[in-house]
mmCIF file of C-alpha atoms (C1' of nucleotides) in Angstrom:
data_model
loop_
_atom_site.group_PDB
_atom_site.id
_atom_site.type_symbol
_atom_site.label_atom_id
_atom_site.label_comp_id
_atom_site.label_asym_id
_atom_site.label_seq_id
_atom_site.Cartn_x
_atom_site.Cartn_y
_atom_site.Cartn_z
ATOM 1 C CA MET K 1 0.000 0.000 0.000
ATOM 2 C CA VAL K 2 2.740 2.417 1.016
ATOM 3 C CA LYS K 3 4.751 2.971 -2.124
ATOM 4 C CA GLN K 4 7.157 5.760 -1.248
ATOM 5 C CA LYS K 5 10.531 4.834 0.168
ATOM 6 C CA LEU K 6 10.915 4.417 3.894
ATOM 7 C CA PRO K 7 13.189 6.776 5.857
ATOM 8 C CA HIS K 8 15.793 4.069 6.371
ATOM 9 C CA ASP K 9 16.967 1.293 4.105
ATOM 10 C CA HIS K 10 18.098 -1.730 6.097
ATOM 11 C CA GLY K 11 18.599 -3.897 3.073
ATOM 12 C CA GLN K 12 15.507 -5.916 3.894
ATOM 13 C CA ASP K 13 12.937 -6.797 1.277
ATOM 14 C CA ILE K 14 10.440 -4.591 2.995
ATOM 15 C CA GLU K 15 8.831 -3.304 -0.189
ATOM 16 C CA ARG K 16 7.731 -6.804 -1.119
ATOM 17 C CA ILE K 17 6.315 -7.348 2.344
ATOM 18 C CA LEU K 18 4.409 -4.068 2.294
ATOM 19 C CA GLY K 19 2.996 -5.109 -1.058
ATOM 20 C CA LYS K 20 1.513 -8.162 0.605
ATOM 21 C CA MET K 21 0.048 -6.171 3.467
ATOM 22 C CA PRO K 22 -3.752 -6.396 3.535
ATOM 23 C CA ASP K 23 -5.655 -3.203 2.820
ATOM 24 C CA GLU K 24 -6.652 -0.858 5.616
ATOM 25 C CA GLU K 25 -10.227 -1.978 5.069
ATOM 26 C CA HIS K 26 -9.347 -5.578 5.891
ATOM 27 C CA PHE K 27 -7.445 -4.568 8.986
ATOM 28 C CA MET K 28 -10.535 -2.756 10.187
ATOM 29 C CA GLU K 29 -12.704 -5.811 9.576
ATOM 30 C CA ALA K 30 -10.254 -8.038 11.402
ATOM 31 C CA SER K 31 -9.838 -5.708 14.362
ATOM 32 C CA ALA K 32 -13.613 -5.395 14.667
ATOM 33 C CA ILE K 33 -13.861 -9.163 15.071
ATOM 34 C CA PHE K 34 -10.980 -9.306 17.529
ATOM 35 C CA GLN K 35 -12.715 -6.595 19.489
ATOM 36 C CA GLN K 36 -15.549 -9.014 20.135
ATOM 37 C CA LEU K 37 -13.057 -11.277 21.896
ATOM 38 C CA CYS K 38 -11.251 -8.651 23.942
ATOM 39 C CA ASP K 39 -13.707 -8.451 26.818
ATOM 40 C CA SER K 40 -13.445 -11.414 29.160
ATOM 41 C CA SER K 41 -17.171 -11.483 29.945
ATOM 42 C CA ARG K 42 -18.146 -11.448 26.296
ATOM 43 C CA LEU K 43 -15.486 -14.042 25.535
ATOM 44 C CA ARG K 44 -16.961 -16.347 28.178
ATOM 45 C CA ILE K 45 -20.399 -15.957 26.636
ATOM 46 C CA LEU K 46 -19.024 -16.696 23.189
ATOM 47 C CA TRP K 47 -17.095 -19.720 24.444
ATOM 48 C CA LEU K 48 -20.280 -21.085 25.952
ATOM 49 C CA LEU K 49 -22.210 -20.565 22.715
ATOM 50 C CA CYS K 50 -19.420 -22.348 20.815
ATOM 51 C CA HIS K 51 -20.412 -25.479 22.687
ATOM 52 C CA CYS K 52 -24.158 -25.310 23.192
ATOM 53 C CA GLU K 53 -27.337 -23.467 22.476
ATOM 54 C CA GLU K 54 -28.795 -21.687 25.471
ATOM 55 C CA CYS K 55 -31.406 -19.121 26.426
ATOM 56 C CA GLY K 56 -30.689 -15.720 27.903
ATOM 57 C CA ILE K 57 -31.228 -16.335 31.597
ATOM 58 C CA ASN K 58 -29.223 -19.533 31.526
ATOM 59 C CA ILE K 59 -26.351 -17.716 29.875
ATOM 60 C CA ALA K 60 -26.629 -14.964 32.459
ATOM 61 C CA ALA K 61 -26.646 -17.502 35.299
ATOM 62 C CA ALA K 62 -23.752 -19.474 33.814
ATOM 63 C CA VAL K 63 -21.491 -16.463 33.581
ATOM 64 C CA GLY K 64 -22.845 -14.702 36.675
ATOM 65 C CA MET K 65 -24.062 -11.503 35.054
ATOM 66 C CA SER K 66 -27.286 -9.511 34.834
ATOM 67 C CA THR K 67 -29.600 -10.299 31.937
ATOM 68 C CA ALA K 68 -29.261 -6.695 30.785
ATOM 69 C CA ALA K 69 -25.489 -6.905 30.556
ATOM 70 C CA VAL K 70 -25.683 -10.285 28.824
ATOM 71 C CA SER K 71 -28.270 -8.979 26.379
ATOM 72 C CA HIS K 72 -25.918 -6.143 25.541
ATOM 73 C CA HIS K 73 -23.105 -8.561 24.695
ATOM 74 C CA LEU K 74 -25.384 -10.908 22.771
ATOM 75 C CA LYS K 75 -26.577 -8.029 20.663
ATOM 76 C CA SER K 76 -23.006 -7.096 19.858
ATOM 77 C CA LEU K 77 -21.967 -10.658 19.022
ATOM 78 C CA LYS K 78 -25.010 -11.057 16.807
ATOM 79 C CA LEU K 79 -24.424 -7.728 15.095
ATOM 80 C CA HIS K 80 -20.956 -8.943 14.144
ATOM 81 C CA GLY K 81 -22.307 -12.199 12.774
ATOM 82 C CA LEU K 82 -20.720 -14.476 15.344
ATOM 83 C CA ILE K 83 -23.934 -15.858 16.837
ATOM 84 C CA THR K 84 -27.524 -16.447 15.793
ATOM 85 C CA SER K 85 -30.757 -16.489 17.766
ATOM 86 C CA ARG K 86 -34.187 -18.060 17.562
ATOM 87 C CA ARG K 87 -37.206 -17.418 19.696
ATOM 88 C CA ALA K 88 -39.078 -20.341 21.269
ATOM 89 C CA GLY K 89 -41.926 -19.206 23.432
ATOM 90 C CA LYS K 90 -40.800 -16.802 26.092
ATOM 91 C CA GLU K 91 -37.181 -17.610 25.561
ATOM 92 C CA VAL K 92 -34.619 -16.677 22.941
ATOM 93 C CA TYR K 93 -31.941 -19.260 22.244
ATOM 94 C CA TYR K 94 -28.464 -18.298 21.124
ATOM 95 C CA THR K 95 -25.662 -20.293 19.583
ATOM 96 C CA LEU K 96 -22.605 -19.911 17.370
ATOM 97 C CA ALA K 97 -23.397 -18.786 13.838
ATOM 98 C CA ASP K 98 -23.088 -21.382 11.085
ATOM 99 C CA THR K 99 -20.468 -19.495 9.089
ATOM 100 C CA GLU K 100 -16.854 -19.997 8.138
ATOM 101 C CA GLU K 101 -15.895 -16.902 10.082
ATOM 102 C CA ALA K 102 -17.590 -18.074 13.274
ATOM 103 C CA ARG K 103 -15.951 -21.493 13.001
ATOM 104 C CA LEU K 104 -12.567 -19.832 12.540
ATOM 105 C CA ILE K 105 -13.136 -17.818 15.701
ATOM 106 C CA HIS K 106 -14.163 -20.976 17.540
ATOM 107 C CA ARG K 107 -10.967 -22.694 16.441
ATOM 108 C CA MET K 108 -8.880 -19.692 17.431
ATOM 109 C CA VAL K 109 -10.349 -19.548 20.902
ATOM 110 C CA ASP K 110 -9.962 -23.305 21.373
ATOM 111 C CA ASP K 111 -6.345 -23.139 20.219
ATOM 112 C CA PHE K 112 -5.606 -20.365 22.634
ATOM 113 C CA PHE K 113 -7.025 -22.181 25.633
ATOM 114 C CA GLN K 114 -5.340 -25.407 24.608
ATOM 115 C CA MET K 115 -2.061 -23.538 24.901
ATOM 116 C CA SER K 116 -2.718 -21.547 28.054
ATOM 117 C CA CYS K 117 -4.748 -24.097 30.019
ATOM 118 C CA PRO K 118 -4.426 -27.575 28.463
ATOM 119 C CA GLY K 119 -7.125 -29.999 29.571
ATOM 120 C CA LYS K 120 -9.714 -27.312 30.018
ATOM 121 C CA GLY K 121 -11.354 -25.397 27.213
ATOM 122 C CA LEU K 122 -11.845 -28.276 24.807
ATOM 123 C CA VAL K 123 -15.206 -29.997 24.958
ATOM 124 C CA ASP K 124 -15.171 -33.664 23.987
ATOM 125 C CA TYR K 125 -17.239 -33.648 20.860
ATOM 126 C CA ASP K 126 -15.561 -30.557 19.448
ATOM 127 C CA GLU K 127 -15.200 -31.481 15.809
ATOM 128 C CA ARG K 128 -11.753 -30.509 14.591
ATOM 129 C CA MET O 1 -17.040 -23.423 37.599
ATOM 130 C CA VAL O 2 -20.721 -22.675 38.115
ATOM 131 C CA LYS O 3 -22.030 -25.585 40.117
ATOM 132 C CA GLN O 4 -25.538 -24.577 41.101
ATOM 133 C CA LYS O 5 -28.366 -25.523 38.786
ATOM 134 C CA LEU O 6 -29.302 -23.125 36.031
ATOM 135 C CA PRO O 7 -32.750 -21.465 36.043
ATOM 136 C CA HIS O 8 -33.941 -23.607 33.148
ATOM 137 C CA ASP O 9 -33.243 -27.220 32.267
ATOM 138 C CA HIS O 10 -33.344 -27.777 28.525
ATOM 139 C CA GLY O 11 -32.151 -31.330 28.736
ATOM 140 C CA GLN O 12 -28.757 -30.382 27.387
ATOM 141 C CA ASP O 13 -25.572 -31.636 28.959
ATOM 142 C CA ILE O 14 -24.736 -28.139 30.031
ATOM 143 C CA GLU O 15 -23.216 -29.129 33.361
ATOM 144 C CA ARG O 16 -20.518 -31.110 31.613
ATOM 145 C CA ILE O 17 -19.799 -28.213 29.290
ATOM 146 C CA LEU O 18 -19.563 -25.753 32.167
ATOM 147 C CA GLY O 19 -17.144 -28.131 33.829
ATOM 148 C CA LYS O 20 -14.868 -27.804 30.832
ATOM 149 C CA MET O 21 -15.082 -24.026 30.801
ATOM 150 C CA PRO O 22 -11.686 -22.425 31.416
ATOM 151 C CA ASP O 23 -11.278 -20.498 34.645
ATOM 152 C CA GLU O 24 -12.048 -16.804 34.812
ATOM 153 C CA GLU O 25 -8.314 -16.201 35.096
ATOM 154 C CA HIS O 26 -7.672 -17.812 31.717
ATOM 155 C CA PHE O 27 -10.437 -15.839 30.082
ATOM 156 C CA MET O 28 -8.797 -12.679 31.346
ATOM 157 C CA GLU O 29 -5.436 -13.730 29.937
ATOM 158 C CA ALA O 30 -6.987 -14.569 26.589
ATOM 159 C CA SER O 31 -9.008 -11.377 26.356
ATOM 160 C CA ALA O 32 -5.921 -9.338 27.219
ATOM 161 C CA ILE O 33 -4.137 -10.835 24.208
ATOM 162 C CA PHE O 34 -7.102 -10.335 21.913
ATOM 163 C CA GLN O 35 -7.210 -6.761 23.082
ATOM 164 C CA GLN O 36 -3.832 -6.238 21.483
ATOM 165 C CA LEU O 37 -5.390 -7.172 18.144
ATOM 166 C CA CYS O 38 -8.549 -5.120 18.398
ATOM 167 C CA ASP O 39 -7.149 -1.815 17.225
ATOM 168 C CA SER O 40 -6.565 -1.681 13.476
ATOM 169 C CA SER O 41 -3.455 0.493 13.748
ATOM 170 C CA ARG O 42 -1.848 -1.766 16.312
ATOM 171 C CA LEU O 43 -2.852 -4.806 14.299
ATOM 172 C CA ARG O 44 -1.120 -3.377 11.223
ATOM 173 C CA ILE O 45 2.040 -2.818 13.237
ATOM 174 C CA LEU O 46 1.910 -6.347 14.585
ATOM 175 C CA TRP O 47 1.272 -7.791 11.135
ATOM 176 C CA LEU O 48 4.343 -5.972 9.849
ATOM 177 C CA LEU O 49 6.494 -7.267 12.703
ATOM 178 C CA CYS O 50 5.258 -10.792 11.988
ATOM 179 C CA HIS O 51 7.091 -10.571 8.697
ATOM 180 C CA CYS O 52 10.156 -8.466 9.302
ATOM 181 C CA GLU O 53 12.289 -6.642 11.814
ATOM 182 C CA GLU O 54 12.118 -2.894 11.556
ATOM 183 C CA CYS O 55 13.054 0.266 13.406
ATOM 184 C CA GLY O 56 10.606 2.765 14.847
ATOM 185 C CA ILE O 57 10.545 5.427 12.165
ATOM 186 C CA ASN O 58 10.245 2.872 9.387
ATOM 187 C CA ILE O 59 7.291 1.302 11.162
ATOM 188 C CA ALA O 60 5.767 4.736 11.626
ATOM 189 C CA ALA O 61 6.280 5.560 7.947
ATOM 190 C CA ALA O 62 4.956 2.187 6.791
ATOM 191 C CA VAL O 63 1.702 2.558 8.698
ATOM 192 C CA GLY O 64 1.458 6.332 8.336
ATOM 193 C CA MET O 65 1.456 7.303 11.984
ATOM 194 C CA SER O 66 3.445 9.553 14.286
ATOM 195 C CA THR O 67 6.447 8.038 16.048
ATOM 196 C CA ALA O 68 4.823 8.851 19.384
ATOM 197 C CA ALA O 69 1.671 6.901 18.560
ATOM 198 C CA VAL O 70 3.711 4.002 17.186
ATOM 199 C CA SER O 71 5.930 3.986 20.251
ATOM 200 C CA HIS O 72 2.839 3.782 22.413
ATOM 201 C CA HIS O 73 1.586 0.707 20.558
ATOM 202 C CA LEU O 74 5.018 -0.928 20.510
ATOM 203 C CA LYS O 75 5.250 -0.527 24.264
ATOM 204 C CA SER O 76 1.896 -2.209 24.689
ATOM 205 C CA LEU O 77 2.735 -5.082 22.343
ATOM 206 C CA LYS O 78 6.046 -5.595 24.122
ATOM 207 C CA LEU O 79 4.449 -5.427 27.555
ATOM 208 C CA HIS O 80 2.159 -8.274 26.501
ATOM 209 C CA GLY O 81 5.061 -10.359 25.248
ATOM 210 C CA LEU O 82 4.122 -10.299 21.576
ATOM 211 C CA ILE O 83 7.213 -8.489 20.293
ATOM 212 C CA THR O 84 10.825 -7.961 21.312
ATOM 213 C CA SER O 85 13.230 -5.105 20.724
ATOM 214 C CA ARG O 86 16.961 -4.543 20.410
ATOM 215 C CA ARG O 87 18.842 -1.310 20.185
ATOM 216 C CA ALA O 88 21.422 -0.786 17.435
ATOM 217 C CA GLY O 89 22.908 2.666 17.518
ATOM 218 C CA LYS O 90 20.289 5.343 17.411
ATOM 219 C CA GLU O 91 17.623 2.948 16.341
ATOM 220 C CA VAL O 92 15.556 0.334 18.139
ATOM 221 C CA TYR O 93 14.511 -2.653 16.093
ATOM 222 C CA TYR O 94 11.302 -4.528 16.762
ATOM 223 C CA THR O 95 10.061 -7.918 15.653
ATOM 224 C CA LEU O 96 7.715 -10.699 16.670
ATOM 225 C CA ALA O 97 8.680 -12.410 19.919
ATOM 226 C CA ASP O 98 10.152 -15.902 19.676
ATOM 227 C CA THR O 99 7.474 -17.592 21.785
ATOM 228 C CA GLU O 100 4.736 -20.138 21.248
ATOM 229 C CA GLU O 101 2.126 -17.550 22.088
ATOM 230 C CA ALA O 102 3.428 -15.037 19.562
ATOM 231 C CA ARG O 103 3.560 -17.689 16.845
ATOM 232 C CA LEU O 104 -0.029 -18.671 17.642
ATOM 233 C CA ILE O 105 -1.105 -15.062 17.248
ATOM 234 C CA HIS O 106 0.792 -14.844 13.966
ATOM 235 C CA ARG O 107 -1.000 -17.939 12.698
ATOM 236 C CA MET O 108 -4.369 -16.598 13.853
ATOM 237 C CA VAL O 109 -3.900 -13.314 12.061
ATOM 238 C CA ASP O 110 -2.673 -15.040 8.896
ATOM 239 C CA ASP O 111 -5.656 -17.404 8.976
ATOM 240 C CA PHE O 112 -8.049 -14.536 9.342
ATOM 241 C CA PHE O 113 -6.661 -12.603 6.394
ATOM 242 C CA GLN O 114 -6.494 -15.734 4.284
ATOM 243 C CA MET O 115 -10.232 -16.032 4.775
ATOM 244 C CA SER O 116 -11.220 -12.393 4.402
ATOM 245 C CA CYS O 117 -8.761 -11.342 1.694
ATOM 246 C CA PRO O 118 -7.171 -14.393 0.056
ATOM 247 C CA GLY O 119 -4.009 -13.597 -1.875
ATOM 248 C CA LYS O 120 -3.015 -10.781 0.389
ATOM 249 C CA GLY O 121 -1.836 -11.181 3.939
ATOM 250 C CA LEU O 122 0.381 -14.192 3.446
ATOM 251 C CA VAL O 123 4.038 -13.497 2.805
ATOM 252 C CA ASP O 124 5.814 -16.076 0.660
ATOM 253 C CA TYR O 125 8.257 -17.517 3.126
ATOM 254 C CA ASP O 126 5.737 -17.684 5.961
ATOM 255 C CA GLU O 127 6.627 -20.978 7.578
ATOM 256 C CA ARG O 128 3.444 -22.858 8.395
ATOM 257 C "C1'" DA Y 1 30.574 20.489 23.179
ATOM 258 C "C1'" DT Y 2 26.868 21.138 19.843
ATOM 259 C "C1'" DA Y 3 23.684 19.644 16.681
ATOM 260 C "C1'" DA Y 4 20.954 16.111 14.703
ATOM 261 C "C1'" DT Y 5 18.450 11.908 14.839
ATOM 262 C "C1'" DA Y 6 15.553 8.206 17.043
ATOM 263 C "C1'" DA Y 7 12.714 6.986 20.608
ATOM 264 C "C1'" DT Y 8 10.162 7.617 24.840
ATOM 265 C "C1'" DC Y 9 7.378 9.895 28.149
ATOM 266 C "C1'" DA Y 10 3.737 12.832 30.416
ATOM 267 C "C1'" DA Y 11 -0.246 15.360 30.366
ATOM 268 C "C1'" DA Y 12 -4.496 16.244 28.096
ATOM 269 C "C1'" DC Y 13 -8.254 15.294 25.014
ATOM 270 C "C1'" DA Y 14 -12.105 13.211 22.871
ATOM 271 C "C1'" DA Y 15 -14.096 8.898 22.044
ATOM 272 C "C1'" DT Y 16 -15.498 4.410 23.165
ATOM 273 C "C1'" DC Y 17 -17.033 0.886 26.201
ATOM 274 C "C1'" DA Y 18 -19.083 -2.259 29.904
ATOM 275 C "C1'" DT Y 19 -22.224 -2.123 33.361
ATOM 276 C "C1'" DT Y 20 -26.162 -0.529 36.273
ATOM 277 C "C1'" DT Y 21 -30.771 0.937 36.958
ATOM 278 C "C1'" DA Y 22 -35.304 1.438 35.541
ATOM 279 C "C1'" DA Y 23 -38.642 1.195 32.197
ATOM 280 C "C1'" DT Y 24 -40.631 -1.405 28.264
ATOM 281 C "C1'" DT Y 25 -41.796 -5.076 24.971
ATOM 282 C "C1'" DG Y 26 -43.107 -9.797 23.840
ATOM 283 C "C1'" DT Y 27 -44.861 -14.230 25.267
ATOM 284 C "C1'" DT Y 28 -47.168 -17.527 28.178
ATOM 285 C "C1'" DT Y 29 -49.984 -18.846 32.146
ATOM 286 C "C1'" DT Y 30 -53.717 -18.363 35.155
ATOM 287 C "C1'" DA B 1 -57.752 -9.433 31.386
ATOM 288 C "C1'" DA B 2 -54.177 -9.749 34.700
ATOM 289 C "C1'" DA B 3 -49.979 -11.587 36.408
ATOM 290 C "C1'" DA B 4 -45.572 -13.703 35.639
ATOM 291 C "C1'" DC B 5 -41.600 -14.506 33.047
ATOM 292 C "C1'" DA B 6 -37.884 -13.544 29.492
ATOM 293 C "C1'" DA B 7 -35.615 -10.269 26.938
ATOM 294 C "C1'" DT B 8 -34.637 -5.748 25.273
ATOM 295 C "C1'" DT B 9 -33.929 -0.904 25.565
ATOM 296 C "C1'" DA B 10 -32.552 3.896 27.136
ATOM 297 C "C1'" DA B 11 -30.147 6.866 29.882
ATOM 298 C "C1'" DA B 12 -26.433 7.495 32.989
ATOM 299 C "C1'" DT B 13 -22.018 6.476 34.996
ATOM 300 C "C1'" DG B 14 -17.277 5.322 35.602
ATOM 301 C "C1'" DA B 15 -13.455 3.543 33.360
ATOM 302 C "C1'" DT B 16 -10.433 2.721 29.613
ATOM 303 C "C1'" DT B 17 -8.306 3.871 25.315
ATOM 304 C "C1'" DG B 18 -5.882 5.920 21.089
ATOM 305 C "C1'" DT B 19 -3.921 9.970 19.637
ATOM 306 C "C1'" DT B 20 -1.852 14.625 19.918
ATOM 307 C "C1'" DT B 21 1.343 17.897 21.638
ATOM 308 C "C1'" DG B 22 5.453 19.142 23.745
ATOM 309 C "C1'" DA B 23 9.197 17.982 26.446
ATOM 310 C "C1'" DT B 24 12.937 14.608 27.521
ATOM 311 C "C1'" DT B 25 16.338 10.855 27.053
ATOM 312 C "C1'" DA B 26 19.738 8.243 24.381
ATOM 313 C "C1'" DT B 27 22.873 7.798 20.697
ATOM 314 C "C1'" DT B 28 25.611 9.383 16.845
ATOM 315 C "C1'" DA B 29 27.748 12.880 13.815
ATOM 316 C "C1'" DT B 30 29.961 17.267 13.219
#
DNA sequence: ATAATAATCAAACAATCATTTAATTGTTTT
DNA sequence: AAAACAATTAAATGATTGTTTGATTATTAT
């Protein structure tokens, strides 16, 4: 993207690397997704929805938060296409979206926990 | 972690899943790392340092930011163990840290860009 | 020593964000 | 129709964050 010479020339093949750099637009898309993972409460909710489908109050109880706060996070996750919802009677059930992007996020989160806390984090029937 | 029954019982094996849920502590560690990726400017800097070693002003020029702003992000990335630095004369060179965690992040970012903008993002000699 | 270059730091700013509280909507039950 | 339950929404609050500006430190060149 950046075509003009850099202040210093260290002999590296930096021009070629900068040519491979994704466009600003793609960095913004990526960072927006990573932002969904950067709050520990929201990450816990997402982790849970990677492994089951649950209704709002159960999610709230499982993560120990108010339904209002949980609803806020669910709205954000849904807005970014990471989860889906369906209403059944009084309750609304949430689970991971059936998209390539959502599955990539699921894999990323699993990989991270496998590294930082092996044993935990991976649910048995996680298809890999 | 959460042992008491949930408000609703939907017949799912939720207890087993909650038993596999990583501890709060690990969610905080994970979210702290993801937080380093959730700003597009910082993500661009990190992407660059995944593929080369560069000094401060070249990084600043490559991403089109002030040296002060870049320095701020570099400090944060270093504080979280994602990059390292070495001084050589007047300049300080930065690059991806030589750790399992940093390589995992590198892979995650590459995977994401491969999905969202195939062709770009991957540098030829990226060892995978 | 002085000047120039590279990087860092501190204070300040606007902007964003997660949560709380209280009110409201949608659905089911009585 | 009224009451109960589940979820959403709006406004407010406190906290955090990314960037700017200007000053400061570290290193090299003159």
